[in-house]
């Protein structure tokens, strides 16, 4: 389930399909949207910021604005219409729900968050708060809340909690699988669990229980 069509989704991302229209988005205080259609880019962005800040309509608007900017630079106007609009095709959004990387980067930037693609786990900073991952048009997010990291893949039924120590192993493994990894930095919204250590630890335990006691094993899609 990606920013695009199912033909480009990694097979492992669909091994355990979930129904995002029926499953709740809150898991013991952790916001975790599950898959609906081909909207995993939207899910990844919302899971990253831990709130429903983005939707497909917002991203489509960003895509159209980028199309117009690109068309103005490349072709100018023909009879008062931007050249890129004559074909009716978009370079930034497809009919099946695919959004270009630039749409996602721009939408996050407008929310006060900047994306930087990492060349490897060693390139991450010491105080990162979130990452988004992309491979074959499938997107998912990793977010730190307090001292714990959470894999918030929308193809999973529950978040997976991991320690700071496990983070580098996770990043390295996904680089080796061919994922593009973006560090997302900036003004994240406040998170209630960062003000309640006991509730945060309960959420971590619930994640471990939901994943069979395994810490940090998710994110395969």
mmCIF file of C-alpha atoms in Angstrom, residues 19-212:
data_model
loop_
_atom_site.group_PDB
_atom_site.id
_atom_site.type_symbol
_atom_site.label_atom_id
_atom_site.label_comp_id
_atom_site.label_asym_id
_atom_site.label_seq_id
_atom_site.Cartn_x
_atom_site.Cartn_y
_atom_site.Cartn_z
ATOM 1 C CA UNK A 19 -8.383 -3.007 7.518
ATOM 2 C CA UNK A 20 -7.719 0.591 8.428
ATOM 3 C CA UNK A 21 -11.378 1.527 8.125
ATOM 4 C CA UNK A 22 -12.311 -0.748 11.023
ATOM 5 C CA UNK A 23 -9.255 -0.789 13.271
ATOM 6 C CA UNK A 24 -8.785 2.045 15.808
ATOM 7 C CA UNK A 25 -6.031 4.609 15.305
ATOM 8 C CA UNK A 26 -5.090 4.886 18.993
ATOM 9 C CA UNK A 27 -3.012 2.179 20.641
ATOM 10 C CA UNK A 28 -2.396 2.917 24.338
ATOM 11 C CA UNK A 29 -1.735 6.570 23.544
ATOM 12 C CA UNK A 30 0.269 5.919 20.353
ATOM 13 C CA UNK A 31 -1.349 7.182 17.143
ATOM 14 C CA UNK A 32 -1.193 4.434 14.512
ATOM 15 C CA UNK A 33 -3.206 4.648 11.300
ATOM 16 C CA UNK A 34 -3.674 1.313 9.519
ATOM 17 C CA UNK A 35 -3.857 0.758 5.816
ATOM 18 C CA UNK A 36 -6.759 2.113 3.759
ATOM 19 C CA UNK A 37 -6.445 1.530 0.029
ATOM 20 C CA UNK A 38 -3.193 2.881 -1.393
ATOM 21 C CA UNK A 39 -2.789 5.712 1.102
ATOM 22 C CA UNK A 40 0.291 4.611 3.003
ATOM 23 C CA UNK A 41 2.074 7.917 2.266
ATOM 24 C CA UNK A 42 -0.730 9.719 4.109
ATOM 25 C CA UNK A 43 -0.638 7.139 6.919
ATOM 26 C CA UNK A 44 3.146 7.446 7.248
ATOM 27 C CA UNK A 45 2.971 11.225 7.546
ATOM 28 C CA UNK A 46 0.186 11.179 10.134
ATOM 29 C CA UNK A 47 1.850 8.400 12.123
ATOM 30 C CA UNK A 48 5.056 10.416 12.050
ATOM 31 C CA UNK A 49 3.453 13.524 13.565
ATOM 32 C CA UNK A 50 1.151 11.407 15.780
ATOM 33 C CA UNK A 51 -2.003 13.171 14.624
ATOM 34 C CA UNK A 52 -4.304 13.375 11.609
ATOM 35 C CA UNK A 53 -2.750 16.440 10.007
ATOM 36 C CA UNK A 54 -2.628 15.217 6.409
ATOM 37 C CA UNK A 55 -5.078 13.647 3.963
ATOM 38 C CA UNK A 56 -5.145 12.753 0.271
ATOM 39 C CA UNK A 57 -6.978 15.975 -0.601
ATOM 40 C CA UNK A 58 -4.236 18.097 0.977
ATOM 41 C CA UNK A 59 -1.520 16.145 -0.828
ATOM 42 C CA UNK A 60 -3.378 16.391 -4.149
ATOM 43 C CA UNK A 61 -3.513 20.176 -3.720
ATOM 44 C CA UNK A 62 0.246 20.241 -3.092
ATOM 45 C CA UNK A 63 0.769 18.073 -6.183
ATOM 46 C CA UNK A 64 -1.253 20.443 -8.374
ATOM 47 C CA UNK A 65 0.679 23.450 -7.083
ATOM 48 C CA UNK A 66 3.979 21.712 -7.834
ATOM 49 C CA UNK A 67 2.716 20.786 -11.302
ATOM 50 C CA UNK A 68 1.917 24.412 -12.043
ATOM 51 C CA UNK A 69 5.289 25.611 -10.758
ATOM 52 C CA UNK A 70 7.129 23.006 -12.835
ATOM 53 C CA UNK A 71 5.046 23.711 -15.939
ATOM 54 C CA UNK A 72 5.673 27.451 -15.614
ATOM 55 C CA UNK A 73 9.409 26.829 -15.461
ATOM 56 C CA UNK A 74 9.501 24.304 -18.314
ATOM 57 C CA UNK A 75 6.896 25.412 -20.789
ATOM 58 C CA UNK A 76 5.247 28.661 -19.850
ATOM 59 C CA UNK A 77 1.719 29.331 -21.093
ATOM 60 C CA UNK A 78 0.021 28.357 -24.353
ATOM 61 C CA UNK A 79 -3.116 30.369 -25.001
ATOM 62 C CA UNK A 80 -3.347 31.269 -21.321
ATOM 63 C CA UNK A 81 -3.016 27.645 -20.183
ATOM 64 C CA UNK A 82 0.127 26.245 -18.604
ATOM 65 C CA UNK A 83 1.788 23.847 -21.011
ATOM 66 C CA UNK A 84 1.898 21.052 -18.459
ATOM 67 C CA UNK A 85 -1.872 21.191 -18.077
ATOM 68 C CA UNK A 86 -2.611 20.587 -21.773
ATOM 69 C CA UNK A 87 -1.869 16.866 -21.517
ATOM 70 C CA UNK A 88 -3.991 16.457 -18.383
ATOM 71 C CA UNK A 89 -1.162 14.480 -16.796
ATOM 72 C CA UNK A 90 0.562 15.187 -13.505
ATOM 73 C CA UNK A 91 4.175 14.511 -12.640
ATOM 74 C CA UNK A 92 3.337 14.545 -8.940
ATOM 75 C CA UNK A 93 0.113 12.552 -8.479
ATOM 76 C CA UNK A 94 -1.390 9.591 -10.296
ATOM 77 C CA UNK A 95 -4.979 8.440 -10.486
ATOM 78 C CA UNK A 96 -4.217 5.423 -8.293
ATOM 79 C CA UNK A 97 -3.080 7.610 -5.403
ATOM 80 C CA UNK A 98 0.667 7.773 -6.046
ATOM 81 C CA UNK A 99 2.316 10.965 -4.808
ATOM 82 C CA UNK A 100 5.852 11.953 -5.730
ATOM 83 C CA UNK A 101 8.528 12.261 -3.076
ATOM 84 C CA UNK A 102 8.490 16.023 -3.669
ATOM 85 C CA UNK A 103 4.829 16.222 -2.653
ATOM 86 C CA UNK A 104 5.552 14.501 0.645
ATOM 87 C CA UNK A 105 8.645 16.608 1.324
ATOM 88 C CA UNK A 106 6.752 19.821 0.518
ATOM 89 C CA UNK A 107 3.719 18.935 2.641
ATOM 90 C CA UNK A 108 5.914 18.120 5.632
ATOM 91 C CA UNK A 109 7.907 21.307 5.093
ATOM 92 C CA UNK A 110 4.705 23.351 5.236
ATOM 93 C CA UNK A 111 4.006 21.715 8.593
ATOM 94 C CA UNK A 112 7.399 22.858 9.901
ATOM 95 C CA UNK A 113 9.296 19.615 9.244
ATOM 96 C CA UNK A 114 12.308 19.179 6.957
ATOM 97 C CA UNK A 115 13.298 15.864 5.295
ATOM 98 C CA UNK A 116 16.925 14.859 4.751
ATOM 99 C CA UNK A 117 17.730 11.582 3.019
ATOM 100 C CA UNK A 118 20.276 9.519 4.927
ATOM 101 C CA UNK A 119 23.100 7.612 3.281
ATOM 102 C CA UNK A 120 23.238 5.106 6.124
ATOM 103 C CA UNK A 121 22.619 4.604 9.841
ATOM 104 C CA UNK A 122 25.841 6.428 10.702
ATOM 105 C CA UNK A 123 24.478 9.595 9.075
ATOM 106 C CA UNK A 124 21.708 10.054 11.626
ATOM 107 C CA UNK A 125 22.011 12.783 14.227
ATOM 108 C CA UNK A 126 22.100 12.102 17.975
ATOM 109 C CA UNK A 127 18.703 13.688 18.662
ATOM 110 C CA UNK A 128 16.520 12.460 15.803
ATOM 111 C CA UNK A 129 12.787 12.293 16.473
ATOM 112 C CA UNK A 130 11.422 10.642 13.368
ATOM 113 C CA UNK A 131 12.110 8.926 10.051
ATOM 114 C CA UNK A 132 10.084 7.994 7.004
ATOM 115 C CA UNK A 133 10.997 4.993 4.861
ATOM 116 C CA UNK A 134 10.194 4.350 1.208
ATOM 117 C CA UNK A 135 10.647 1.367 -1.106
ATOM 118 C CA UNK A 136 8.666 0.492 -4.250
ATOM 119 C CA UNK A 137 6.130 3.200 -3.382
ATOM 120 C CA UNK A 138 5.450 1.849 0.102
ATOM 121 C CA UNK A 139 5.949 4.349 2.921
ATOM 122 C CA UNK A 140 6.036 3.978 6.695
ATOM 123 C CA UNK A 141 7.213 5.996 9.679
ATOM 124 C CA UNK A 142 9.436 5.521 12.692
ATOM 125 C CA UNK A 143 8.869 7.940 15.569
ATOM 126 C CA UNK A 144 10.575 8.528 18.906
ATOM 127 C CA UNK A 145 8.344 9.271 21.891
ATOM 128 C CA UNK A 146 10.350 9.952 25.033
ATOM 129 C CA UNK A 147 13.273 7.513 24.961
ATOM 130 C CA UNK A 148 11.446 4.848 22.977
ATOM 131 C CA UNK A 149 11.133 4.388 19.223
ATOM 132 C CA UNK A 150 8.000 3.060 17.550
ATOM 133 C CA UNK A 151 7.748 1.406 14.144
ATOM 134 C CA UNK A 152 4.376 2.629 12.841
ATOM 135 C CA UNK A 153 4.041 0.682 9.599
ATOM 136 C CA UNK A 154 0.421 0.991 8.464
ATOM 137 C CA UNK A 155 0.401 -2.634 7.289
ATOM 138 C CA UNK A 156 0.771 -3.825 10.897
ATOM 139 C CA UNK A 157 -2.028 -4.204 13.447
ATOM 140 C CA UNK A 158 -0.027 -2.625 16.277
ATOM 141 C CA UNK A 159 3.079 -0.451 16.655
ATOM 142 C CA UNK A 160 6.407 -2.115 17.419
ATOM 143 C CA UNK A 161 8.473 -0.533 20.191
ATOM 144 C CA UNK A 162 12.251 -0.525 20.071
ATOM 145 C CA UNK A 163 15.130 0.881 22.064
ATOM 146 C CA UNK A 164 17.626 3.507 20.960
ATOM 147 C CA UNK A 165 20.195 0.708 20.733
ATOM 148 C CA UNK A 166 18.031 -1.228 18.282
ATOM 149 C CA UNK A 167 17.510 1.847 16.106
ATOM 150 C CA UNK A 168 20.840 1.637 14.265
ATOM 151 C CA UNK A 169 20.293 -2.064 13.533
ATOM 152 C CA UNK A 170 16.828 -1.244 12.175
ATOM 153 C CA UNK A 171 18.148 1.572 9.958
ATOM 154 C CA UNK A 172 21.010 -0.549 8.630
ATOM 155 C CA UNK A 173 18.717 -3.497 7.877
ATOM 156 C CA UNK A 174 16.301 -1.322 5.917
ATOM 157 C CA UNK A 175 19.075 0.384 3.964
ATOM 158 C CA UNK A 176 20.254 -3.088 2.980
ATOM 159 C CA UNK A 177 16.706 -3.969 1.857
ATOM 160 C CA UNK A 178 16.809 -1.027 -0.521
ATOM 161 C CA UNK A 179 14.751 1.502 1.415
ATOM 162 C CA UNK A 180 15.290 5.227 1.088
ATOM 163 C CA UNK A 181 15.384 6.634 4.612
ATOM 164 C CA UNK A 182 14.610 10.259 5.405
ATOM 165 C CA UNK A 183 15.315 11.916 8.748
ATOM 166 C CA UNK A 184 12.485 14.330 9.507
ATOM 167 C CA UNK A 185 13.507 17.253 11.704
ATOM 168 C CA UNK A 186 11.725 20.295 13.026
ATOM 169 C CA UNK A 187 8.761 21.339 15.127
ATOM 170 C CA UNK A 188 6.905 18.143 16.014
ATOM 171 C CA UNK A 189 3.590 18.524 17.845
ATOM 172 C CA UNK A 190 3.718 17.833 21.583
ATOM 173 C CA UNK A 191 2.955 14.255 22.604
ATOM 174 C CA UNK A 192 0.977 13.502 25.778
ATOM 175 C CA UNK A 193 3.026 10.374 26.561
ATOM 176 C CA UNK A 194 6.172 12.477 26.822
ATOM 177 C CA UNK A 195 4.612 14.047 29.905
ATOM 178 C CA UNK A 196 3.581 10.717 31.465
ATOM 179 C CA UNK A 197 6.423 8.229 31.883
ATOM 180 C CA UNK A 198 4.207 5.555 33.423
ATOM 181 C CA UNK A 199 1.731 5.685 30.526
ATOM 182 C CA UNK A 200 4.600 5.565 28.031
ATOM 183 C CA UNK A 201 6.034 2.443 29.661
ATOM 184 C CA UNK A 202 2.580 0.840 29.580
ATOM 185 C CA UNK A 203 2.362 1.605 25.869
ATOM 186 C CA UNK A 204 5.759 -0.015 25.287
ATOM 187 C CA UNK A 205 4.707 -3.148 27.181
ATOM 188 C CA UNK A 206 1.452 -3.291 25.216
ATOM 189 C CA UNK A 207 3.429 -3.119 21.962
ATOM 190 C CA UNK A 208 5.658 -5.983 23.079
ATOM 191 C CA UNK A 209 2.607 -8.037 24.084
ATOM 192 C CA UNK A 210 0.848 -7.329 20.776
ATOM 193 C CA UNK A 211 3.928 -8.468 18.856
ATOM 194 C CA UNK A 212 4.460 -11.670 20.799
#
